[in-house]
PDB file of C-alpha atoms in Angstrom:
ATOM      1  CA  MET A1334     155.097 105.098  83.300  1.00  0.00           C
ATOM      2  CA  ASN A1335     151.479 105.050  84.494  1.00  0.00           C
ATOM      3  CA  LYS A1336     151.117 102.078  86.853  1.00  0.00           C
ATOM      4  CA  GLN A1337     147.378 102.557  87.420  1.00  0.00           C
ATOM      5  CA  PRO A1338     145.021  99.903  86.079  1.00  0.00           C
ATOM      6  CA  LYS A1339     143.795 100.734  82.595  1.00  0.00           C
ATOM      7  CA  TYR A1340     140.195 101.273  83.729  1.00  0.00           C
ATOM      8  CA  ARG A1341     141.363 103.953  86.180  1.00  0.00           C
ATOM      9  CA  GLN A1342     143.316 105.652  83.405  1.00  0.00           C
ATOM     10  CA  VAL A1343     140.134 105.740  81.331  1.00  0.00           C
ATOM     11  CA  ALA A1344     138.185 107.175  84.267  1.00  0.00           C
ATOM     12  CA  ASP A1345     140.882 109.806  84.963  1.00  0.00           C
ATOM     13  CA  VAL A1346     140.818 111.100  81.386  1.00  0.00           C
ATOM     14  CA  LEU A1347     137.024 111.233  81.220  1.00  0.00           C
ATOM     15  CA  ARG A1348     136.815 112.849  84.666  1.00  0.00           C
ATOM     16  CA  ARG A1349     139.113 115.684  83.543  1.00  0.00           C
ATOM     17  CA  GLU A1350     137.143 116.139  80.342  1.00  0.00           C
ATOM     18  CA  ILE A1351     133.843 116.286  82.226  1.00  0.00           C
ATOM     19  CA  ALA A1352     135.311 118.953  84.537  1.00  0.00           C
ATOM     20  CA  ASN A1353     136.400 120.956  81.474  1.00  0.00           C
ATOM     21  CA  GLY A1354     132.966 120.744  79.830  1.00  0.00           C
ATOM     22  CA  ALA A1355     134.058 118.472  77.014  1.00  0.00           C
ATOM     23  CA  PHE A1356     130.578 116.941  76.660  1.00  0.00           C
ATOM     24  CA  PRO A1357     128.277 119.977  76.289  1.00  0.00           C
ATOM     25  CA  GLY A1358     125.344 117.834  75.235  1.00  0.00           C
ATOM     26  CA  GLY A1359     125.724 115.753  78.345  1.00  0.00           C
ATOM     27  CA  ARG A1360     126.085 112.414  76.553  1.00  0.00           C
ATOM     28  CA  LEU A1361     129.351 110.487  76.564  1.00  0.00           C
ATOM     29  CA  PRO A1362     130.625 108.555  73.532  1.00  0.00           C
ATOM     30  CA  SER A1363     129.405 104.975  73.230  1.00  0.00           C
ATOM     31  CA  GLU A1364     131.292 102.107  74.826  1.00  0.00           C
ATOM     32  CA  SER A1365     132.549 100.932  71.410  1.00  0.00           C
ATOM     33  CA  GLU A1366     133.835 104.446  70.596  1.00  0.00           C
ATOM     34  CA  LEU A1367     135.630 104.581  73.936  1.00  0.00           C
ATOM     35  CA  GLN A1368     137.102 101.112  73.300  1.00  0.00           C
ATOM     36  CA  GLN A1369     138.662 102.378  70.084  1.00  0.00           C
ATOM     37  CA  ARG A1370     139.825 105.648  71.603  1.00  0.00           C
ATOM     38  CA  PHE A1371     141.581 104.043  74.567  1.00  0.00           C
ATOM     39  CA  ASP A1372     142.546 100.811  72.829  1.00  0.00           C
ATOM     40  CA  ALA A1373     140.854  98.957  75.661  1.00  0.00           C
ATOM     41  CA  SER A1374     138.513  96.018  76.137  1.00  0.00           C
ATOM     42  CA  ARG A1375     134.784  96.481  76.723  1.00  0.00           C
ATOM     43  CA  ASN A1376     135.154  95.364  80.353  1.00  0.00           C
ATOM     44  CA  THR A1377     137.940  97.894  80.941  1.00  0.00           C
ATOM     45  CA  VAL A1378     135.803 100.723  79.546  1.00  0.00           C
ATOM     46  CA  ARG A1379     132.774  99.601  81.542  1.00  0.00           C
ATOM     47  CA  ASN A1380     134.815  99.438  84.743  1.00  0.00           C
ATOM     48  CA  GLY A1381     136.075 102.963  84.133  1.00  0.00           C
ATOM     49  CA  LEU A1382     132.574 104.241  83.491  1.00  0.00           C
ATOM     50  CA  SER A1383     131.248 102.405  86.550  1.00  0.00           C
ATOM     51  CA  LEU A1384     133.840 104.215  88.662  1.00  0.00           C
ATOM     52  CA  LEU A1385     132.510 107.580  87.425  1.00  0.00           C
ATOM     53  CA  VAL A1386     128.951 106.428  88.158  1.00  0.00           C
ATOM     54  CA  SER A1387     129.975 105.556  91.737  1.00  0.00           C
ATOM     55  CA  GLU A1388     131.468 109.061  92.081  1.00  0.00           C
ATOM     56  CA  GLY A1389     128.174 110.641  91.051  1.00  0.00           C
ATOM     57  CA  LEU A1390     129.616 112.243  87.900  1.00  0.00           C
ATOM     58  CA  ILE A1391     127.626 110.333  85.298  1.00  0.00           C
ATOM     59  CA  THR A1392     124.470 108.235  85.084  1.00  0.00           C
ATOM     60  CA  SER A1393     123.753 105.081  83.138  1.00  0.00           C
ATOM     61  CA  SER A1394     120.427 104.313  81.467  1.00  0.00           C
ATOM     62  CA  GLN A1395     119.455 101.128  79.667  1.00  0.00           C
ATOM     63  CA  GLY A1396     119.587 101.821  75.940  1.00  0.00           C
ATOM     64  CA  LEU A1397     120.613 105.464  76.418  1.00  0.00           C
ATOM     65  CA  GLY A1398     124.260 105.058  77.347  1.00  0.00           C
ATOM     66  CA  TYR A1399     126.035 107.361  79.781  1.00  0.00           C
ATOM     67  CA  GLU A1400     125.234 110.986  80.525  1.00  0.00           C
ATOM     68  CA  VAL A1401     126.986 113.675  82.553  1.00  0.00           C
ATOM     69  CA  LYS A1402     124.879 114.541  85.591  1.00  0.00           C
ATOM     70  CA  SER A1403     123.413 118.020  85.551  1.00  0.00           C
ATOM     71  CA  HIS A1404     124.619 120.150  88.475  1.00  0.00           C
ATOM     72  CA  GLU A1405     122.762 123.422  88.898  1.00  0.00           C
ATOM     73  CA  VAL A1406     124.166 124.320  92.283  1.00  0.00           C
ATOM     74  CA  PHE A1407     122.229 126.431  94.776  1.00  0.00           C
ATOM     75  CA  GLU A1408     124.358 128.661  97.010  1.00  0.00           C
ATOM     76  CA  LEU A1409     123.172 129.316 100.559  1.00  0.00           C
ATOM     77  CA  ASN A1410     124.546 132.140 102.683  1.00  0.00           C
ATOM     78  CA  ALA A1411     124.415 130.481 106.097  1.00  0.00           C
ATOM     79  CA  SER A1412     125.333 133.621 108.046  1.00  0.00           C
ATOM     80  CA  LYS A1413     122.317 135.493 106.665  1.00  0.00           C
ATOM     81  CA  PHE A1414     119.942 132.546 106.985  1.00  0.00           C
ATOM     82  CA  GLU A1415     117.342 133.375 109.692  1.00  0.00           C
ATOM     83  CA  ASN A1416     119.106 136.685 110.442  1.00  0.00           C
ATOM     84  CA  LEU A1417     116.312 139.158 111.183  1.00  0.00           C
ATOM     85  CA  ASN A1418     118.517 142.117 110.219  1.00  0.00           C
ATOM     86  CA  PHE A1419     118.056 141.184 106.569  1.00  0.00           C
ATOM     87  CA  PRO A1420     114.739 141.713 104.736  1.00  0.00           C
ATOM     88  CA  GLN A1421     112.684 138.595 104.118  1.00  0.00           C
ATOM     89  CA  ASN A1422     109.753 137.652 101.958  1.00  0.00           C
ATOM     90  CA  GLY A1423     108.260 134.877 104.059  1.00  0.00           C
ATOM     91  CA  ASP A1424     110.716 132.535 105.755  1.00  0.00           C
ATOM     92  CA  ALA A1425     114.457 132.372 105.066  1.00  0.00           C
ATOM     93  CA  TYR A1426     114.196 129.435 102.634  1.00  0.00           C
ATOM     94  CA  ASN A1427     111.540 131.070 100.447  1.00  0.00           C
ATOM     95  CA  THR A1428     113.449 134.360 100.516  1.00  0.00           C
ATOM     96  CA  ASP A1429     116.796 132.887  99.471  1.00  0.00           C
ATOM     97  CA  VAL A1430     115.393 130.669  96.737  1.00  0.00           C
ATOM     98  CA  THR A1431     113.199 133.440  95.297  1.00  0.00           C
ATOM     99  CA  ASN A1432     116.051 135.967  95.388  1.00  0.00           C
ATOM    100  CA  ALA A1433     118.161 133.515  93.398  1.00  0.00           C
ATOM    101  CA  GLY A1434     115.537 133.524  90.659  1.00  0.00           C
ATOM    102  CA  ARG A1435     114.514 129.959  91.475  1.00  0.00           C
ATOM    103  CA  ARG A1436     111.159 128.479  92.526  1.00  0.00           C
ATOM    104  CA  PRO A1437     110.632 127.227  96.121  1.00  0.00           C
ATOM    105  CA  HIS A1438     108.232 124.490  97.196  1.00  0.00           C
ATOM    106  CA  GLN A1439     108.033 122.601 100.487  1.00  0.00           C
ATOM    107  CA  THR A1440     105.879 120.114 102.364  1.00  0.00           C
ATOM    108  CA  PHE A1441     105.498 119.856 106.149  1.00  0.00           C
ATOM    109  CA  ARG A1442     105.033 117.289 108.853  1.00  0.00           C
ATOM    110  CA  VAL A1443     104.575 118.176 112.534  1.00  0.00           C
ATOM    111  CA  GLU A1444     104.630 115.647 115.353  1.00  0.00           C
ATOM    112  CA  VAL A1445     105.239 115.323 119.089  1.00  0.00           C
ATOM    113  CA  LEU A1446     107.855 112.716 120.029  1.00  0.00           C
ATOM    114  CA  PRO A1447     110.506 111.908 122.645  1.00  0.00           C
ATOM    115  CA  ALA A1448     113.682 113.899 122.068  1.00  0.00           C
ATOM    116  CA  PRO A1449     116.515 111.648 120.771  1.00  0.00           C
ATOM    117  CA  GLN A1450     119.684 111.692 122.857  1.00  0.00           C
ATOM    118  CA  GLU A1451     121.684 113.861 120.445  1.00  0.00           C
ATOM    119  CA  ILE A1452     118.853 116.405 120.300  1.00  0.00           C
ATOM    120  CA  ALA A1453     118.275 116.358 124.062  1.00  0.00           C
ATOM    121  CA  ASP A1454     121.965 117.054 124.631  1.00  0.00           C
ATOM    122  CA  ARG A1455     121.832 120.132 122.427  1.00  0.00           C
ATOM    123  CA  LEU A1456     118.556 121.395 123.909  1.00  0.00           C
ATOM    124  CA  LYS A1457     119.782 120.682 127.465  1.00  0.00           C
ATOM    125  CA  VAL A1458     116.760 118.564 128.335  1.00  0.00           C
ATOM    126  CA  THR A1459     116.484 114.980 129.538  1.00  0.00           C
ATOM    127  CA  ALA A1460     116.526 112.364 126.786  1.00  0.00           C
ATOM    128  CA  GLY A1461     113.001 111.159 126.101  1.00  0.00           C
ATOM    129  CA  THR A1462     111.452 114.486 127.110  1.00  0.00           C
ATOM    130  CA  LYS A1463     108.653 115.434 124.742  1.00  0.00           C
ATOM    131  CA  ALA A1464     109.650 117.698 121.876  1.00  0.00           C
ATOM    132  CA  VAL A1465     107.891 119.026 118.790  1.00  0.00           C
ATOM    133  CA  LEU A1466     109.415 118.081 115.456  1.00  0.00           C
ATOM    134  CA  ARG A1467     108.702 120.295 112.456  1.00  0.00           C
ATOM    135  CA  PHE A1468     109.903 118.421 109.370  1.00  0.00           C
ATOM    136  CA  CYS A1469     110.174 120.120 105.964  1.00  0.00           C
ATOM    137  CA  HIS A1470     110.866 118.488 102.608  1.00  0.00           C
ATOM    138  CA  ARG A1471     112.169 121.292 100.415  1.00  0.00           C
ATOM    139  CA  TYR A1472     112.546 121.682  96.662  1.00  0.00           C
ATOM    140  CA  VAL A1473     114.209 124.165  94.323  1.00  0.00           C
ATOM    141  CA  ASP A1474     112.564 124.256  90.868  1.00  0.00           C
ATOM    142  CA  ASP A1475     110.797 120.959  91.723  1.00  0.00           C
ATOM    143  CA  VAL A1476     114.141 119.212  92.357  1.00  0.00           C
ATOM    144  CA  PRO A1477     114.562 117.800  95.904  1.00  0.00           C
ATOM    145  CA  TRP A1478     116.976 120.158  97.669  1.00  0.00           C
ATOM    146  CA  SER A1479     116.968 119.308 101.364  1.00  0.00           C
ATOM    147  CA  THR A1480     115.105 117.976 104.342  1.00  0.00           C
ATOM    148  CA  GLN A1481     114.973 120.008 107.531  1.00  0.00           C
ATOM    149  CA  ALA A1482     114.124 118.570 110.947  1.00  0.00           C
ATOM    150  CA  THR A1483     113.703 121.165 113.705  1.00  0.00           C
ATOM    151  CA  TYR A1484     113.123 120.120 117.310  1.00  0.00           C
ATOM    152  CA  TYR A1485     111.594 122.487 119.887  1.00  0.00           C
ATOM    153  CA  PRO A1486     111.543 121.718 123.638  1.00  0.00           C
ATOM    154  CA  SER A1487     108.108 121.262 125.217  1.00  0.00           C
ATOM    155  CA  TRP A1488     108.486 124.308 127.495  1.00  0.00           C
ATOM    156  CA  LEU A1489     108.862 126.533 124.431  1.00  0.00           C
ATOM    157  CA  VAL A1490     105.838 124.995 122.710  1.00  0.00           C
ATOM    158  CA  ASP A1491     103.734 125.728 125.791  1.00  0.00           C
ATOM    159  CA  GLU A1492     104.623 129.416 125.376  1.00  0.00           C
ATOM    160  CA  SER A1493     104.383 129.403 121.545  1.00  0.00           C
ATOM    161  CA  PRO A1494     101.551 127.031 120.545  1.00  0.00           C
ATOM    162  CA  ARG A1495     101.788 127.667 116.784  1.00  0.00           C
ATOM    163  CA  LEU A1496     104.935 125.559 116.776  1.00  0.00           C
ATOM    164  CA  ALA A1497     102.804 122.455 117.281  1.00  0.00           C
ATOM    165  CA  GLU A1498     100.231 123.334 114.635  1.00  0.00           C
ATOM    166  CA  PRO A1499     100.427 121.563 111.257  1.00  0.00           C
ATOM    167  CA  GLY A1500     101.461 123.500 108.166  1.00  0.00           C
ATOM    168  CA  ASP A1501     103.713 126.422 107.464  1.00  0.00           C
ATOM    169  CA  ILE A1502     104.458 129.409 109.693  1.00  0.00           C
ATOM    170  CA  GLU A1503     104.686 131.868 106.836  1.00  0.00           C
ATOM    171  CA  GLU A1504     106.911 134.455 108.494  1.00  0.00           C
ATOM    172  CA  GLY A1505     109.291 131.747 109.686  1.00  0.00           C
ATOM    173  CA  THR A1506     109.576 130.366 113.209  1.00  0.00           C
ATOM    174  CA  THR A1507     112.487 132.660 114.094  1.00  0.00           C
ATOM    175  CA  ARG A1508     110.366 135.768 113.457  1.00  0.00           C
ATOM    176  CA  TYR A1509     107.336 134.182 115.116  1.00  0.00           C
ATOM    177  CA  LEU A1510     109.281 133.499 118.303  1.00  0.00           C
ATOM    178  CA  ALA A1511     110.922 136.952 118.270  1.00  0.00           C
ATOM    179  CA  ALA A1512     107.469 138.564 118.078  1.00  0.00           C
ATOM    180  CA  ARG A1513     106.571 136.660 121.256  1.00  0.00           C
ATOM    181  CA  GLY A1514     109.642 137.957 123.061  1.00  0.00           C
ATOM    182  CA  ILE A1515     111.766 134.834 122.523  1.00  0.00           C
ATOM    183  CA  GLU A1516     114.636 136.116 120.436  1.00  0.00           C
ATOM    184  CA  GLN A1517     117.334 133.910 118.984  1.00  0.00           C
ATOM    185  CA  VAL A1518     120.471 135.864 119.916  1.00  0.00           C
ATOM    186  CA  GLY A1519     123.014 133.309 118.733  1.00  0.00           C
ATOM    187  CA  TYR A1520     123.522 129.922 117.170  1.00  0.00           C
ATOM    188  CA  PHE A1521     126.099 127.156 117.074  1.00  0.00           C
ATOM    189  CA  ASP A1522     126.648 125.411 113.735  1.00  0.00           C
ATOM    190  CA  GLU A1523     128.051 121.939 113.051  1.00  0.00           C
ATOM    191  CA  ILE A1524     128.771 120.744 109.514  1.00  0.00           C
ATOM    192  CA  ALA A1525     129.476 117.164 108.470  1.00  0.00           C
ATOM    193  CA  ALA A1526     129.280 114.955 105.385  1.00  0.00           C
ATOM    194  CA  ARG A1527     128.504 111.267 104.909  1.00  0.00           C
ATOM    195  CA  MET A1528     126.782 108.918 102.505  1.00  0.00           C
ATOM    196  CA  PRO A1529     122.953 108.994 102.655  1.00  0.00           C
ATOM    197  CA  THR A1530     120.732 106.534 104.433  1.00  0.00           C
ATOM    198  CA  PRO A1531     118.204 104.691 102.215  1.00  0.00           C
ATOM    199  CA  ASP A1532     115.428 107.060 103.383  1.00  0.00           C
ATOM    200  CA  GLU A1533     117.541 110.134 102.616  1.00  0.00           C
ATOM    201  CA  ALA A1534     118.447 108.791  99.186  1.00  0.00           C
ATOM    202  CA  ARG A1535     114.755 108.224  98.458  1.00  0.00           C
ATOM    203  CA  LEU A1536     113.532 111.621  99.700  1.00  0.00           C
ATOM    204  CA  LEU A1537     116.301 113.582  97.978  1.00  0.00           C
ATOM    205  CA  GLU A1538     116.435 111.349  94.867  1.00  0.00           C
ATOM    206  CA  ILE A1539     120.170 110.896  95.293  1.00  0.00           C
ATOM    207  CA  GLY A1540     122.034 108.714  92.812  1.00  0.00           C
ATOM    208  CA  ALA A1541     125.039 106.491  93.387  1.00  0.00           C
ATOM    209  CA  GLY A1542     128.160 108.089  94.766  1.00  0.00           C
ATOM    210  CA  VAL A1543     126.543 111.320  96.018  1.00  0.00           C
ATOM    211  CA  PRO A1544     127.020 112.239  99.701  1.00  0.00           C
ATOM    212  CA  VAL A1545     124.792 114.393 101.885  1.00  0.00           C
ATOM    213  CA  LEU A1546     125.833 117.550 103.706  1.00  0.00           C
ATOM    214  CA  LEU A1547     124.527 117.768 107.279  1.00  0.00           C
ATOM    215  CA  TRP A1548     124.086 121.210 108.804  1.00  0.00           C
ATOM    216  CA  THR A1549     123.119 121.156 112.488  1.00  0.00           C
ATOM    217  CA  ARG A1550     122.227 124.552 113.966  1.00  0.00           C
ATOM    218  CA  THR A1551     121.357 124.973 117.649  1.00  0.00           C
ATOM    219  CA  GLY A1552     119.704 128.319 118.353  1.00  0.00           C
ATOM    220  CA  TYR A1553     119.921 130.117 121.691  1.00  0.00           C
ATOM    221  CA  SER A1554     117.990 132.791 123.536  1.00  0.00           C
ATOM    222  CA  VAL A1555     119.868 134.818 126.156  1.00  0.00           C
ATOM    223  CA  ASP A1556     119.650 132.038 128.722  1.00  0.00           C
ATOM    224  CA  ARG A1557     119.071 128.633 127.049  1.00  0.00           C
ATOM    225  CA  PRO A1558     118.714 126.667 123.782  1.00  0.00           C
ATOM    226  CA  ILE A1559     115.394 127.133 122.007  1.00  0.00           C
ATOM    227  CA  ARG A1560     115.697 124.763 119.061  1.00  0.00           C
ATOM    228  CA  CYS A1561     117.916 122.349 117.159  1.00  0.00           C
ATOM    229  CA  THR A1562     117.686 122.104 113.377  1.00  0.00           C
ATOM    230  CA  ILE A1563     119.277 119.380 111.261  1.00  0.00           C
ATOM    231  CA  THR A1564     119.251 120.188 107.543  1.00  0.00           C
ATOM    232  CA  THR A1565     120.255 117.422 105.147  1.00  0.00           C
ATOM    233  CA  PHE A1566     121.339 118.675 101.722  1.00  0.00           C
ATOM    234  CA  ARG A1567     122.090 116.883  98.490  1.00  0.00           C
ATOM    235  CA  GLY A1568     125.855 117.136  98.273  1.00  0.00           C
ATOM    236  CA  ASP A1569     125.906 117.597  94.499  1.00  0.00           C
ATOM    237  CA  LEU A1570     123.457 120.503  94.319  1.00  0.00           C
ATOM    238  CA  ASN A1571     124.403 122.738  97.234  1.00  0.00           C
ATOM    239  CA  ARG A1572     127.151 125.048  98.390  1.00  0.00           C
ATOM    240  CA  MET A1573     127.232 126.944 101.710  1.00  0.00           C
ATOM    241  CA  ASN A1574     129.108 130.124 102.570  1.00  0.00           C
ATOM    242  CA  TYR A1575     129.512 132.375 105.599  1.00  0.00           C
ATOM    243  CA  GLU A1576     130.278 136.078 105.846  1.00  0.00           C
ATOM    244  CA  ILE A1577     132.374 136.865 108.932  1.00  0.00           C
ATOM    245  CA  GLY A1578     134.060 140.162 109.717  1.00  0.00           C
ATOM    246  CA  ASP A1579     134.767 143.123 107.407  1.00  0.00           C
ATOM    247  CA  LEU A1580     134.465 141.999 103.791  1.00  0.00           C
ATOM    248  CA  SER A1581     134.562 145.433 102.153  1.00  0.00           C
ATOM    249  CA  ALA A1582     137.694 144.422 100.220  1.00  0.00           C
ATOM    250  CA  ARG A1583     135.751 141.563  98.612  1.00  0.00           C
ATOM    251  CA  SER A1584     133.518 144.027  96.765  1.00  0.00           C
ATOM    252  CA  GLU A1585     136.394 146.136  95.402  1.00  0.00           C
ATOM    253  CA  ASN A1586     136.762 146.224  91.639  1.00  0.00           C
ATOM    254  CA  GLU A1587     139.121 143.724  90.085  1.00  0.00           C
ATOM    255  CA  PRO A1588     142.522 145.175  89.069  1.00  0.00           C
ATOM    256  CA  GLN A1589     142.620 146.408  85.501  1.00  0.00           C
TER     257      GLN A1589
END
């Protein structure tokens, strides 16, 4: 016997059907049709649908009913990102998006500000020390994809003044620094997830129930940190992967 409230039973059935592609047109049946199907009251159906809205699976529009959210996921190979051993056409973001057959677009903001404590700790500088922030708002096919905030310590900016200039560094900052003899020889990644702040929800156009994925990468030269980058992704439109070790078996043909 199913002891769950009826509205959760409704949500469970619809959730499974959405996962199995049962609504190819994207639109769910009307509330009255769902009432008849589940032999449930209007409030029960609405509560079940509201649960799916809060999970980010469907959207509700006045007069248009409920629709399954479109999820065209972009896959990012994080181990190749900014790796100078791989060919690039511009920076890593433009290269990856273009290679996926998608269209990149980004806007920039550059400012000098005191390093926040969490950034100062990663850059091994005193909190409040001046740092340059390069902030990118990135899109894939005109859909907000991520924001990227990269902090550079002031000593590095003194040696590499383009970091403080507004606008894009077309070849990417990693290649720019390497050309000046400041090579990123390693990085430390941290990955976390949480619900978005109001500003993040606005910039990334995130609906109810959708978390953000936070990717913090601290890059190192041979002797000290040279930058800290925090990338905030829409959780519903992104997937990250890493390639570590010998993966030759992964490319073998499937058994017949």
